[in-house]
Short mmCIF file of C-alpha atoms and ligand atoms in Angstrom, two decimals:
data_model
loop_
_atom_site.label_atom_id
_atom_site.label_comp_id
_atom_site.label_asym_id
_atom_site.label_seq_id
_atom_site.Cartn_x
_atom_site.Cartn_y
_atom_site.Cartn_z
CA UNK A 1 74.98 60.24 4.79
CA UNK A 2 73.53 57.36 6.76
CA UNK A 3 71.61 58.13 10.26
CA UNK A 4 71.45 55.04 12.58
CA UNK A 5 67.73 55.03 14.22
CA UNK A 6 66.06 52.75 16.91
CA UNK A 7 62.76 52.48 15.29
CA UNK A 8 61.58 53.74 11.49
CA UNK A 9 58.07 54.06 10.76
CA UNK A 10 57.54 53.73 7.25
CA UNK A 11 54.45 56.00 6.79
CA UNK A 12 52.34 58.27 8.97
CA UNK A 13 48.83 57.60 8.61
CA UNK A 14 46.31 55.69 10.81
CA UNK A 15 48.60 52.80 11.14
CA UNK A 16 51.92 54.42 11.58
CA UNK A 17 50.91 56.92 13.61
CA UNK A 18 49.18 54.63 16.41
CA UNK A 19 52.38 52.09 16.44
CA UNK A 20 54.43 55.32 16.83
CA UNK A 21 52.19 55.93 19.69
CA UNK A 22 52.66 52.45 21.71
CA UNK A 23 56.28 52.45 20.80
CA UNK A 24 56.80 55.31 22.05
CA UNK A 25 54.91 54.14 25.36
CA UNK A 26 57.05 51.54 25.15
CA UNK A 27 60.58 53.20 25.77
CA UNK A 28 61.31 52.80 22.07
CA UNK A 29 62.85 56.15 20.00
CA UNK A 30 60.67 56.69 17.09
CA UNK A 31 61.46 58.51 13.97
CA UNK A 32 58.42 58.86 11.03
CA UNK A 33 58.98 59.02 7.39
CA UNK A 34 56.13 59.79 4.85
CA UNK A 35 56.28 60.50 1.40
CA UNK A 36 53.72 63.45 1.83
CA UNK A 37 52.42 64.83 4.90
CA UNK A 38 51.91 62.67 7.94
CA UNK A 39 47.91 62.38 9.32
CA UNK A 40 46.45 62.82 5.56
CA UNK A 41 47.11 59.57 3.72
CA UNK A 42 44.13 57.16 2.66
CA UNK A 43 42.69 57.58 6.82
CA UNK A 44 41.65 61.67 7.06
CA UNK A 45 38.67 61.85 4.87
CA UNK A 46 37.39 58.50 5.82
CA UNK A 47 34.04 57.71 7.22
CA UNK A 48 35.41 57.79 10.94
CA UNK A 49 33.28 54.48 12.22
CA UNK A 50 35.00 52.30 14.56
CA UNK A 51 33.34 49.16 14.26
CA UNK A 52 34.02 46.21 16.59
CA UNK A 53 31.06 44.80 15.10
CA UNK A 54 32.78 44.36 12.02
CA UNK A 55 34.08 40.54 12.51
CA UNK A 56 33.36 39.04 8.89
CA UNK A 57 35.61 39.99 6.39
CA UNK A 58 34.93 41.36 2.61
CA UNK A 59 35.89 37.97 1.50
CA UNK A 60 32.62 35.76 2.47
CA UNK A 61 30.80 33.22 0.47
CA UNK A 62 28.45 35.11 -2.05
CA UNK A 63 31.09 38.27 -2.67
CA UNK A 64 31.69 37.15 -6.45
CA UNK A 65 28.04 36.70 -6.84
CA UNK A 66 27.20 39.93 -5.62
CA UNK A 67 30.07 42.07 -7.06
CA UNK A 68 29.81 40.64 -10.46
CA UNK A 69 25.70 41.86 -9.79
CA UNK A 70 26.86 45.31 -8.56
CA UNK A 71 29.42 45.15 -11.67
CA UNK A 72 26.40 45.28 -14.27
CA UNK A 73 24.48 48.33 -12.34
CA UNK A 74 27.33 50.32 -12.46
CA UNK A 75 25.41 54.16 -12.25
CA UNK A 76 24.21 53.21 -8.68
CA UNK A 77 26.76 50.34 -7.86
CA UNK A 78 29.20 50.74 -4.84
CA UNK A 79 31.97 48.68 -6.60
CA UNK A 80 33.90 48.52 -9.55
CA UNK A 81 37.10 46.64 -10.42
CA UNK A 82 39.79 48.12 -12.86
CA UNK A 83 40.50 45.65 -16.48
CA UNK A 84 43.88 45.20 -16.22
CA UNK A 85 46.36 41.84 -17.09
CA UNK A 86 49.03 42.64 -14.80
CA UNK A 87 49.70 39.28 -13.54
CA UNK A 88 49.68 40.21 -9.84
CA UNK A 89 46.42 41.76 -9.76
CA UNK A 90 44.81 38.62 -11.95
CA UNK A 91 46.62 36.46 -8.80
CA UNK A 92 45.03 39.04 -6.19
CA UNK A 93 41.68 38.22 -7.67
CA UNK A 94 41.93 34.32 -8.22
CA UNK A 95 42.99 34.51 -4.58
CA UNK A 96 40.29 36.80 -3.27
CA UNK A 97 37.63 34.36 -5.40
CA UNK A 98 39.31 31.24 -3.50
CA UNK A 99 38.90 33.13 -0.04
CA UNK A 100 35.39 33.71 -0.43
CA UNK A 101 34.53 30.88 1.97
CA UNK A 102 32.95 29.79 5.16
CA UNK A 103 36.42 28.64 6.17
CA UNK A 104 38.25 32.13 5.32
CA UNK A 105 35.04 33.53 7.29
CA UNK A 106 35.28 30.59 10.27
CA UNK A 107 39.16 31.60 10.56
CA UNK A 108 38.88 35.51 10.70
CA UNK A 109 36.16 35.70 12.69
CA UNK A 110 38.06 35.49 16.61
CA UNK A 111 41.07 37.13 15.06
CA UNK A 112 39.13 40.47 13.47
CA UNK A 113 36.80 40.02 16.84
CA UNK A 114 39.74 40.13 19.29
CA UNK A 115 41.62 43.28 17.49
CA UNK A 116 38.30 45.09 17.13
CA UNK A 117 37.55 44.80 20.36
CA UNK A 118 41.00 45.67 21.86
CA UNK A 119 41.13 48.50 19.41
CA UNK A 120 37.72 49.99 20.49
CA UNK A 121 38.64 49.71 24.04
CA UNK A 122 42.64 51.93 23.17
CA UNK A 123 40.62 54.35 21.50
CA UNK A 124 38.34 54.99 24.74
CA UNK A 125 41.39 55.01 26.76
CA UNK A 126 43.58 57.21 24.45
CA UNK A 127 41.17 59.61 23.85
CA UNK A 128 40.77 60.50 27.55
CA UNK A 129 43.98 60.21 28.81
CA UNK A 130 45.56 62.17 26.25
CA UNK A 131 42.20 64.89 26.32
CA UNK A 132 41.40 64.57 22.19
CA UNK A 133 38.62 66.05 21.33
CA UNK A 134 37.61 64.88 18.16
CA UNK A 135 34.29 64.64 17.89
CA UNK A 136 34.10 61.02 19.23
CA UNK A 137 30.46 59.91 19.77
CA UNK A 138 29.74 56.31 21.21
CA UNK A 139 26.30 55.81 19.74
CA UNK A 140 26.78 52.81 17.59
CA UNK A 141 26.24 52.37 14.19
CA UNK A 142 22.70 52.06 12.20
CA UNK A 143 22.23 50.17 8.92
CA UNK A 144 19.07 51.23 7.07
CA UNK A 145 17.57 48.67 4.77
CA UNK A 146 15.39 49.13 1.74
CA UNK A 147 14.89 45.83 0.29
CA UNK A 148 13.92 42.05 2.10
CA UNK A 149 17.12 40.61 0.58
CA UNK A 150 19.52 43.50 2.25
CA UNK A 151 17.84 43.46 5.34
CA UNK A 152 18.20 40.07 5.56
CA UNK A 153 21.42 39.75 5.04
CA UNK A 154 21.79 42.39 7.83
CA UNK A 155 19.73 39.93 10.36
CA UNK A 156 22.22 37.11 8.66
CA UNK A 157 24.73 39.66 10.30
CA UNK A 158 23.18 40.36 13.71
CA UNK A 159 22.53 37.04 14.40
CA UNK A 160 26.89 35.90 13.51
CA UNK A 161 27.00 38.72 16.36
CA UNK A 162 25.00 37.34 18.79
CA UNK A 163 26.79 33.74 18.14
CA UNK A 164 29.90 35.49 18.89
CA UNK A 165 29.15 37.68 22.15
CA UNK A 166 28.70 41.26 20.36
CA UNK A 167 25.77 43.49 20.62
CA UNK A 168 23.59 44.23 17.46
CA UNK A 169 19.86 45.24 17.77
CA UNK A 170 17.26 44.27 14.58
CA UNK A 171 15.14 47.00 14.10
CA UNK A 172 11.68 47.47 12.39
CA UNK A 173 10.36 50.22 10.20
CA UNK A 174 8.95 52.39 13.54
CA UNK A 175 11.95 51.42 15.61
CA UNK A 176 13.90 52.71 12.66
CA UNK A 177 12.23 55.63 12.38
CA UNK A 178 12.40 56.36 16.52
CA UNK A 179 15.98 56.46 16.42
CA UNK A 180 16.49 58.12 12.62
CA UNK A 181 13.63 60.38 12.41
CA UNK A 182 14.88 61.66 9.00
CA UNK A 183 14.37 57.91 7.12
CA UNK A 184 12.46 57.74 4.08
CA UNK A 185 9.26 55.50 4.09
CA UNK A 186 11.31 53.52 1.39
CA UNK A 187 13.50 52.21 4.43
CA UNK A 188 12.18 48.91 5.51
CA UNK A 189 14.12 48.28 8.75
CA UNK A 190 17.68 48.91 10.17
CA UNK A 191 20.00 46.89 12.16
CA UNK A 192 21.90 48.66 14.99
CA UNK A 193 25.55 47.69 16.65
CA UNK A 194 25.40 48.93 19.46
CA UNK A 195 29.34 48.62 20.48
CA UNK A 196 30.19 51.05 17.49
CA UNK A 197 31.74 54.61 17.69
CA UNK A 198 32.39 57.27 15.27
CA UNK A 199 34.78 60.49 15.31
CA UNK A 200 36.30 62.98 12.82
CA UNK A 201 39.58 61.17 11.53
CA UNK A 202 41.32 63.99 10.37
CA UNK A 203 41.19 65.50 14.00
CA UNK A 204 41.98 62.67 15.62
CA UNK A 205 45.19 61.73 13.62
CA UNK A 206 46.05 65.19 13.70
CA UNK A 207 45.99 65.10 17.22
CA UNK A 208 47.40 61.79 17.22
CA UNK A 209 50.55 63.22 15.44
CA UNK A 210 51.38 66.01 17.23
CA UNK A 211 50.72 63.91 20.72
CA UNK A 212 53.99 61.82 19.38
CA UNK A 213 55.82 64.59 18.63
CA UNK A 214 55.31 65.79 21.73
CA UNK A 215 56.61 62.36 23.15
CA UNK A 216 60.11 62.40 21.37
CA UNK A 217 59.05 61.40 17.89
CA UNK A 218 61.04 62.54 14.64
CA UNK A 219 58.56 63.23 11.54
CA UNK A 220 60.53 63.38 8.48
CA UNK A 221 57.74 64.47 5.69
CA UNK A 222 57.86 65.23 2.39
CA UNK A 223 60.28 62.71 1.72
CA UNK A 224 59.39 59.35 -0.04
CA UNK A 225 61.19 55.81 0.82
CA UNK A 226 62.76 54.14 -2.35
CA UNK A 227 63.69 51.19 -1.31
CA UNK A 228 64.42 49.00 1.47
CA UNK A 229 67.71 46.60 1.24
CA UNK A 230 68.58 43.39 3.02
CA UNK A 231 70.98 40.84 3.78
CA UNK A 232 71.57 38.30 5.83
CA UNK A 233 68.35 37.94 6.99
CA UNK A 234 68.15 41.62 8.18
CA UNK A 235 67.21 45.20 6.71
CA UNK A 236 70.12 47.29 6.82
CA UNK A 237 68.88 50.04 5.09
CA UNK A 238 66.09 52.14 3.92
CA UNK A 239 66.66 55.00 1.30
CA UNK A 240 64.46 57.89 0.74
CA UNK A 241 64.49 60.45 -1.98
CA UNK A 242 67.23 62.29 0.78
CA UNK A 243 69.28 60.00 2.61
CA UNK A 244 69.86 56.66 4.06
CA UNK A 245 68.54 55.19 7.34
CA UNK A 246 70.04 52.13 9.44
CA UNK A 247 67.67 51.81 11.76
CA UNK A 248 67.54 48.77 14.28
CA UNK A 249 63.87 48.16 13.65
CA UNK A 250 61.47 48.79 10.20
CA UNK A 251 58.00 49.25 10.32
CA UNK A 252 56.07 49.22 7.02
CA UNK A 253 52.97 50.86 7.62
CA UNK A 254 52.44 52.45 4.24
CA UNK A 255 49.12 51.01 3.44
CA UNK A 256 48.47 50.83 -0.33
CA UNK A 257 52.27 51.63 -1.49
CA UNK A 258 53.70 49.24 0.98
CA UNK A 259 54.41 46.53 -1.70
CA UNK A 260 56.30 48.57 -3.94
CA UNK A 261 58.27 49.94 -0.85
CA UNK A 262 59.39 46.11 -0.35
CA UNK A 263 59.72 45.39 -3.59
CA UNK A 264 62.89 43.96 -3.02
CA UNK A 265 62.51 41.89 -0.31
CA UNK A 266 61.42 38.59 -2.16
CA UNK A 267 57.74 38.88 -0.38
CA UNK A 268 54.41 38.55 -1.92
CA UNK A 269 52.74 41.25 -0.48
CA UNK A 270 49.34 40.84 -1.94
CA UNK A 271 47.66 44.18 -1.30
CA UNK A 272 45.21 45.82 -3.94
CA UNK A 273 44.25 49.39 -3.82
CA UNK A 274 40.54 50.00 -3.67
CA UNK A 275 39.57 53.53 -3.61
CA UNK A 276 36.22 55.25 -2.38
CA UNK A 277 35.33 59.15 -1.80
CA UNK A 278 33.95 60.87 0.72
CA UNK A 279 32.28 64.24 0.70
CA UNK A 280 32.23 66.96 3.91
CA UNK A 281 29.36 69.43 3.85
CA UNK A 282 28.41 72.15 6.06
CA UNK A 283 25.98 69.95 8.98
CA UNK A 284 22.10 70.26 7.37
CA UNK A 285 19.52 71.26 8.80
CA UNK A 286 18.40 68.34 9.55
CA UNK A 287 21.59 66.52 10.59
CA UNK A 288 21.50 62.60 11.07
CA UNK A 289 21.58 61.84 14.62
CA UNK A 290 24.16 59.28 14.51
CA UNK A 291 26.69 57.37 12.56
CA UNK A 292 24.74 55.20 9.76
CA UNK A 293 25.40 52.96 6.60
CA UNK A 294 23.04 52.94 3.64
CA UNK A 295 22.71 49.26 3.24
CA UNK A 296 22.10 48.60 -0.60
CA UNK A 297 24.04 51.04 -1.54
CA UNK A 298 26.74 50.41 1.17
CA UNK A 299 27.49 54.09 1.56
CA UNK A 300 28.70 55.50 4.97
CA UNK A 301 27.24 58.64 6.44
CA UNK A 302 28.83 60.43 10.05
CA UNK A 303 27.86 63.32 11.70
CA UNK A 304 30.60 65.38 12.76
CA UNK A 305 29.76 68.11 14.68
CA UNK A 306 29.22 71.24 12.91
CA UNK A 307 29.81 68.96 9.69
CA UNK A 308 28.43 65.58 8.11
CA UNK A 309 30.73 63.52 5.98
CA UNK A 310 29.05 61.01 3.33
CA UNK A 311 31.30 58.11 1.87
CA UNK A 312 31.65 55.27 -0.21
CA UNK A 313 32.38 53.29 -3.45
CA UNK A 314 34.82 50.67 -3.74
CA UNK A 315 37.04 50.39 -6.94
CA UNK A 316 40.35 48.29 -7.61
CA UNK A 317 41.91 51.06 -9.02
CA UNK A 318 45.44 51.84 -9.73
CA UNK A 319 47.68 53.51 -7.57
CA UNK A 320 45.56 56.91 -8.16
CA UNK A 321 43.63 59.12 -5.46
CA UNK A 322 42.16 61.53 -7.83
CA UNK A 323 39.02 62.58 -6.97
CA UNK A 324 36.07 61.48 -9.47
CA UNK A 325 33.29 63.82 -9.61
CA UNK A 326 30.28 61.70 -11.15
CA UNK A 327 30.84 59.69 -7.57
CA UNK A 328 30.63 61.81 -4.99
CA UNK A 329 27.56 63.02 -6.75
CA UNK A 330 26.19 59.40 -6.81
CA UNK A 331 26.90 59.67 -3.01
CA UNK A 332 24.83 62.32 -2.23
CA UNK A 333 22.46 60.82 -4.68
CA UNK A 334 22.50 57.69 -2.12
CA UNK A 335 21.93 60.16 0.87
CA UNK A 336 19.31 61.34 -0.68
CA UNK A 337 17.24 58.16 -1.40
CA UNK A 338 17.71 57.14 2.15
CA UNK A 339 17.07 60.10 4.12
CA UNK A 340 15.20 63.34 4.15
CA UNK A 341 17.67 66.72 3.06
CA UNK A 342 15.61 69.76 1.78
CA UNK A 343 18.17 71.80 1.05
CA UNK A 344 21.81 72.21 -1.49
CA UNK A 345 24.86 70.52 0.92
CA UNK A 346 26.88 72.80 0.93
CA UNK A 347 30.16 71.29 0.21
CA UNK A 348 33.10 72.33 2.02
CA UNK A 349 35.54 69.32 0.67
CA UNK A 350 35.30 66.19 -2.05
CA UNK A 351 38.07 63.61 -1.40
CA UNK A 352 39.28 60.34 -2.03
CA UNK A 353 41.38 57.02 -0.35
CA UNK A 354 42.61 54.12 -0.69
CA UNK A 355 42.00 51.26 0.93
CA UNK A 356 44.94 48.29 1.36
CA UNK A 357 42.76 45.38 0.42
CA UNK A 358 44.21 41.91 0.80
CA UNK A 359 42.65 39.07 -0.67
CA UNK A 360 41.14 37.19 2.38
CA UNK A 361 40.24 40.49 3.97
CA UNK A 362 42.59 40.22 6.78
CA UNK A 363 45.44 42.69 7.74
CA UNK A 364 48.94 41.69 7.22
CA UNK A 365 50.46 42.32 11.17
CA UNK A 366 53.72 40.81 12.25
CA UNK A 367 57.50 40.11 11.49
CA UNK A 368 58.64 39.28 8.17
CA UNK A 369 59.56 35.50 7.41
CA UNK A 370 62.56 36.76 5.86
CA UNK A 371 63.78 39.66 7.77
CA UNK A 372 64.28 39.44 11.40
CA UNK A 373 64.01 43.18 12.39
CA UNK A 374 60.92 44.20 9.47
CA UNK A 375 57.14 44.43 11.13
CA UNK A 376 54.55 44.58 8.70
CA UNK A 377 51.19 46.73 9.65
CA UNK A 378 49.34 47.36 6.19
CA UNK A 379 46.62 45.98 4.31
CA UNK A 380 43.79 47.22 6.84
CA UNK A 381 41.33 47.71 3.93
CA UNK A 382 38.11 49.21 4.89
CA UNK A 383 38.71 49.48 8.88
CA UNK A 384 42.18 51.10 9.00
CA UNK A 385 40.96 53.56 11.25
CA UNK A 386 38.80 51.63 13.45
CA UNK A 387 41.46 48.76 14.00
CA UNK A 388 44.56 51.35 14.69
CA UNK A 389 45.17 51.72 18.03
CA UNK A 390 44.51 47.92 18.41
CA UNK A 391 47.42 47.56 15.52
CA UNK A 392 49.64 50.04 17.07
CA UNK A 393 49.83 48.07 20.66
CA UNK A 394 50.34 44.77 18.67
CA UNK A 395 53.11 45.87 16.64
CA UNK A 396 54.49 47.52 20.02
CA UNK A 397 53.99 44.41 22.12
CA UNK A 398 56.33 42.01 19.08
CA UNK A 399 59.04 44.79 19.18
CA UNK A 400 59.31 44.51 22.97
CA UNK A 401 58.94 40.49 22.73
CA UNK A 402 55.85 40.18 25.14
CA UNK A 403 53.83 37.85 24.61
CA UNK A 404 50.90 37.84 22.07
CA UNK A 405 47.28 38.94 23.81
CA UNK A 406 45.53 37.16 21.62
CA UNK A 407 46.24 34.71 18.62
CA UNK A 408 48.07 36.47 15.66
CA UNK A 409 48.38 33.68 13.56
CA UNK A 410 46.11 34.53 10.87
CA UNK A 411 47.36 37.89 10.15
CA UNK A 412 50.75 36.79 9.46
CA UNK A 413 53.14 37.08 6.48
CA UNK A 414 53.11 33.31 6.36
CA UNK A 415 50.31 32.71 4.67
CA UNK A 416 51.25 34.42 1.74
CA UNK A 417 54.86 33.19 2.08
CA UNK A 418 56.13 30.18 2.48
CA UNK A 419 59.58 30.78 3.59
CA UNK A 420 62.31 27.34 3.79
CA UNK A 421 64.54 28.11 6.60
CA UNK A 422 67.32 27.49 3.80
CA UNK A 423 66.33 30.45 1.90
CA UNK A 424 66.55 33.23 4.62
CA UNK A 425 69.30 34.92 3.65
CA UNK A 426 68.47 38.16 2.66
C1 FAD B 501 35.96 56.26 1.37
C2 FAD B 501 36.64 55.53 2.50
C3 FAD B 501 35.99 55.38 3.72
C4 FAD B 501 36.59 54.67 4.76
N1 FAD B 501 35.96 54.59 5.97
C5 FAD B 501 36.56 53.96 7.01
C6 FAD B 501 35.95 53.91 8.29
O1 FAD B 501 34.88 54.45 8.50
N2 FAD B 501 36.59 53.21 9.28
C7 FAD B 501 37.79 52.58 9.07
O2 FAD B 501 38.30 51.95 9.99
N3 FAD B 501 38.41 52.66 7.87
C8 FAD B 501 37.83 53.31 6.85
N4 FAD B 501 38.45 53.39 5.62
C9 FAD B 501 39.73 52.67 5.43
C10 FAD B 501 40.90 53.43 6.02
O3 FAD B 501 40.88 54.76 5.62
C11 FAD B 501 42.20 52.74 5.57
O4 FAD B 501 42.15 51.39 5.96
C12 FAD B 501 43.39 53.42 6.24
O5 FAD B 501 43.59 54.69 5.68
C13 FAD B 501 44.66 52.60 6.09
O6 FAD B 501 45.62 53.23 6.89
P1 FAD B 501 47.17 53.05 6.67
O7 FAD B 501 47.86 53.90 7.65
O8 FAD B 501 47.48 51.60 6.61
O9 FAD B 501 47.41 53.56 5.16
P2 FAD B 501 47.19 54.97 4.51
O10 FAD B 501 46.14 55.74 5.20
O11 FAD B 501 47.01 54.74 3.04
O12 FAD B 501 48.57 55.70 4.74
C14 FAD B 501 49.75 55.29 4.12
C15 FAD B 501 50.80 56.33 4.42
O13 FAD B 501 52.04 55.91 3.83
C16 FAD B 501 52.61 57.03 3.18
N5 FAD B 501 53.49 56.55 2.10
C17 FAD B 501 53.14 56.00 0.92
N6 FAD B 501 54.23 55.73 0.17
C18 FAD B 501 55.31 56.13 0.91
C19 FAD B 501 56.70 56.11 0.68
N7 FAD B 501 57.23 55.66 -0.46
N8 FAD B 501 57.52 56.60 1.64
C20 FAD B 501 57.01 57.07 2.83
N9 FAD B 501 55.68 57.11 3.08
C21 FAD B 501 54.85 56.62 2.14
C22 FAD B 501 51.40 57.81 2.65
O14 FAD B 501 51.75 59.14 2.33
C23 FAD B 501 50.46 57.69 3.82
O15 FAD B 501 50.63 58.71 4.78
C24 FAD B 501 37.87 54.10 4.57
C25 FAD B 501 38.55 54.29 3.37
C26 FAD B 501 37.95 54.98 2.33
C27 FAD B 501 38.70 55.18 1.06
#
């Protein structure tokens, strides 16, 4: 049986769930289809920082360098990269090797800047209009340094900030220690971002999900997409392991599966899993007092309430979230190094995400070159949560036709695709 639908959002995580949300503002009727269950996917167990401050993507000049370092200290590394000869992934790294330049970092600098900042300001406005309470603190984010080279690549950092109008504070040793009383005397200095936020993502997309249900919203869960088909320059339908959709307008928000979702589209959808862990324990007894990032060891830590959640690791893995136990142990480890804890955590959940890593670091956001009613909203990476909300009113604001807020050149489809006119036919 095929059901004719205004809007289909493939996938109901961070991403979906947010353009579901400004849709549905919108006047559009929405109807949600995840393969599992919606507010999980590769977003819940994340670290939960929302960083506007965030503005220089993974792929900058010196990332080879430094992950082929990281590569050969692999018990305390926070990345590793899967051997494999598939001849996408070898592309996904040439390309990601190319993009490690100033330009890539001169070109995604206003366009990560201007979504961040939009973003940061929904989630303010979102989270008191529609009364969430999801443990959202507005403190910033701290990085603690325990070495001259890290901490000056975090001044490196600060200073890019300043350049571009964003706040971010250096901080010595006893300034460090004034704001995180619980640092180790091995931590050197910190730098602080000021415009940063944190919350509990689980809550909030849980919220987030039933708030659009509550607006009209179909979730369909359980029930995996197959395939998507085209002609003419148009989807006509998606299939899931149940039935068949017509809907009037796709979007592909499935993060880390959306490439095999459009497999058949004739795309190059260049997005590489990269999974991390996080670990939730019972809230120490001597809890961080806000959200922070271990620099060296680039591993996130978040306060959350009655709970603290520790994350990190980055891994070009298959498609595979199974949970690895050796690294959420060398979390903790990193917690540990950093920060005073005199007790056992007591661990109330281990878990692990993916992240939809592009090769230039940028999202992929807007229509298809080859399908004239298919929005793309994947390939986030590591700030799917914080750059939702901004994503969400983006993808809303192209299905209406209003004009773009700010320039959305560089996260388009067309630089991976060159489409000829004479080719768009399906
Ligand atoms: C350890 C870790 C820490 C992180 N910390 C942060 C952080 O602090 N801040 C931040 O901004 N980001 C963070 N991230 C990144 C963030 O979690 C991701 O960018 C985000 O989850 C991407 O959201 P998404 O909705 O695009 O994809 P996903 O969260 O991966 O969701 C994809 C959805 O699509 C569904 N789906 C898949 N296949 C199908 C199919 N065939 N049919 C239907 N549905 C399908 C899935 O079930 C899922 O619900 C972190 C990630 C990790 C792993």
């Amino acid at each position: 049986m095929t059901t004719k639908t205004d809007v289909l959002i493939i996938g109901g995580s961070s991403i979906g769930l947010n353009c579901a949300y400004y849709l549905l503002k919108a006047g559009r009727s929405v109807t949600i289809v995840d393969q599992k269950q919606v507010a999980l996917g590769s977003a819940s167990g994340n670290a939960g920082h929302i960083v506007p401050s965030h503005i220089i993507p993974l792929a900058a000049p010196g990332m080879v360098g430094t992950s082929l370092k990281w590569m050969l200290k692999p018990s305390t590394s926070p990345f590793s990269m899967k051997l494999s000869l598939d001849p996408k992934y070898l592309s996904w790294l040439l390309q990601f090797a190319f993009s490690c330049s100033d330009a890539n970092v001169r070109r995604s600098i206003p366009a990560l800047k201007s979504l961040g900042l939009k973003s940061a300001k929904n989630f303010v406005q979102m989270i008191e209009e529609e009364g969430f309470d999801c443990n959202y603190s507005p403190t910033g984010l701290l990085f603690l340094y325990q070495t001259q080279e890290a901490f000056a690549g975090g001044k490196h950092e600060a200073q890019v900030l300043h350049e571009n109008g964003l706040p971010a504070d250096v901080l010595d040793q006893g300034q460090v220690r004034q704001r995180e009383p619980l640092v180790l005397p091995d931590v050197i200095g910190g730098v602080h971002f000021t415009g940063d936020a944190s919350l509990n993502p689980a809550i909030f997309l849980r919220q987030l999900a039933e708030r659009v249900r509550q607006m009209g919203a179909e979730i369909i869960e359980n029930e995996p997409v197959t395939s998507i088909e085209s002609s003419a320059g148009k989807v006509t339908r998606v299939i899931t392991s149940r039935k068949e959709f017509e809907p009037a307008l796709v979007v592909l928000a499935a993060g880390s599966w959306s490439p095999e979702i459009a497999a058949g589209l004739k795309l190059r959808i260049p997005i590489q899993p990269a999974r991390g862990y996080s670990l939730t324990a019972k809230a120490p007894a001597g809890m961080p007092r806000q959200a922070l990032i271990l620099g060296e060891r680039r591993v996130a830590v978040t306060p959350l309430g009655d709970l603290m959640r520790i994350a990190g690791r980055l891994e070009l893995s298959p498609l595979d979230t199974s949970v690895r136990q050796k690294m959420i142990t060398g979390i903790e480890q990193a917690y540990r190094e950093y920060l005073r804890l005199d007790e056992k955590l007591e661990i109330q959940e281990t878990w692990a995400g993916l992240r939809p890593t592009t090769p230039d670091g940028l999202p992929l956001i807007g229509w298809s070159p080859r399908q004239s009613n298919l929005l793309f909203a994947s390939g986030h990476a590591m700030l799917g949560l914080s750059l939702g909300p901004g994503t969400g009113e983006v993808i809303a604001d192209l299905a209406s036709g209003s004009a773009a807020k700010f320039d959305l050149t560089p996260f388009g489809l067309e630089r991976f695709n060159r489409v000829h006119p004479k080719t768009l036919a399906g």
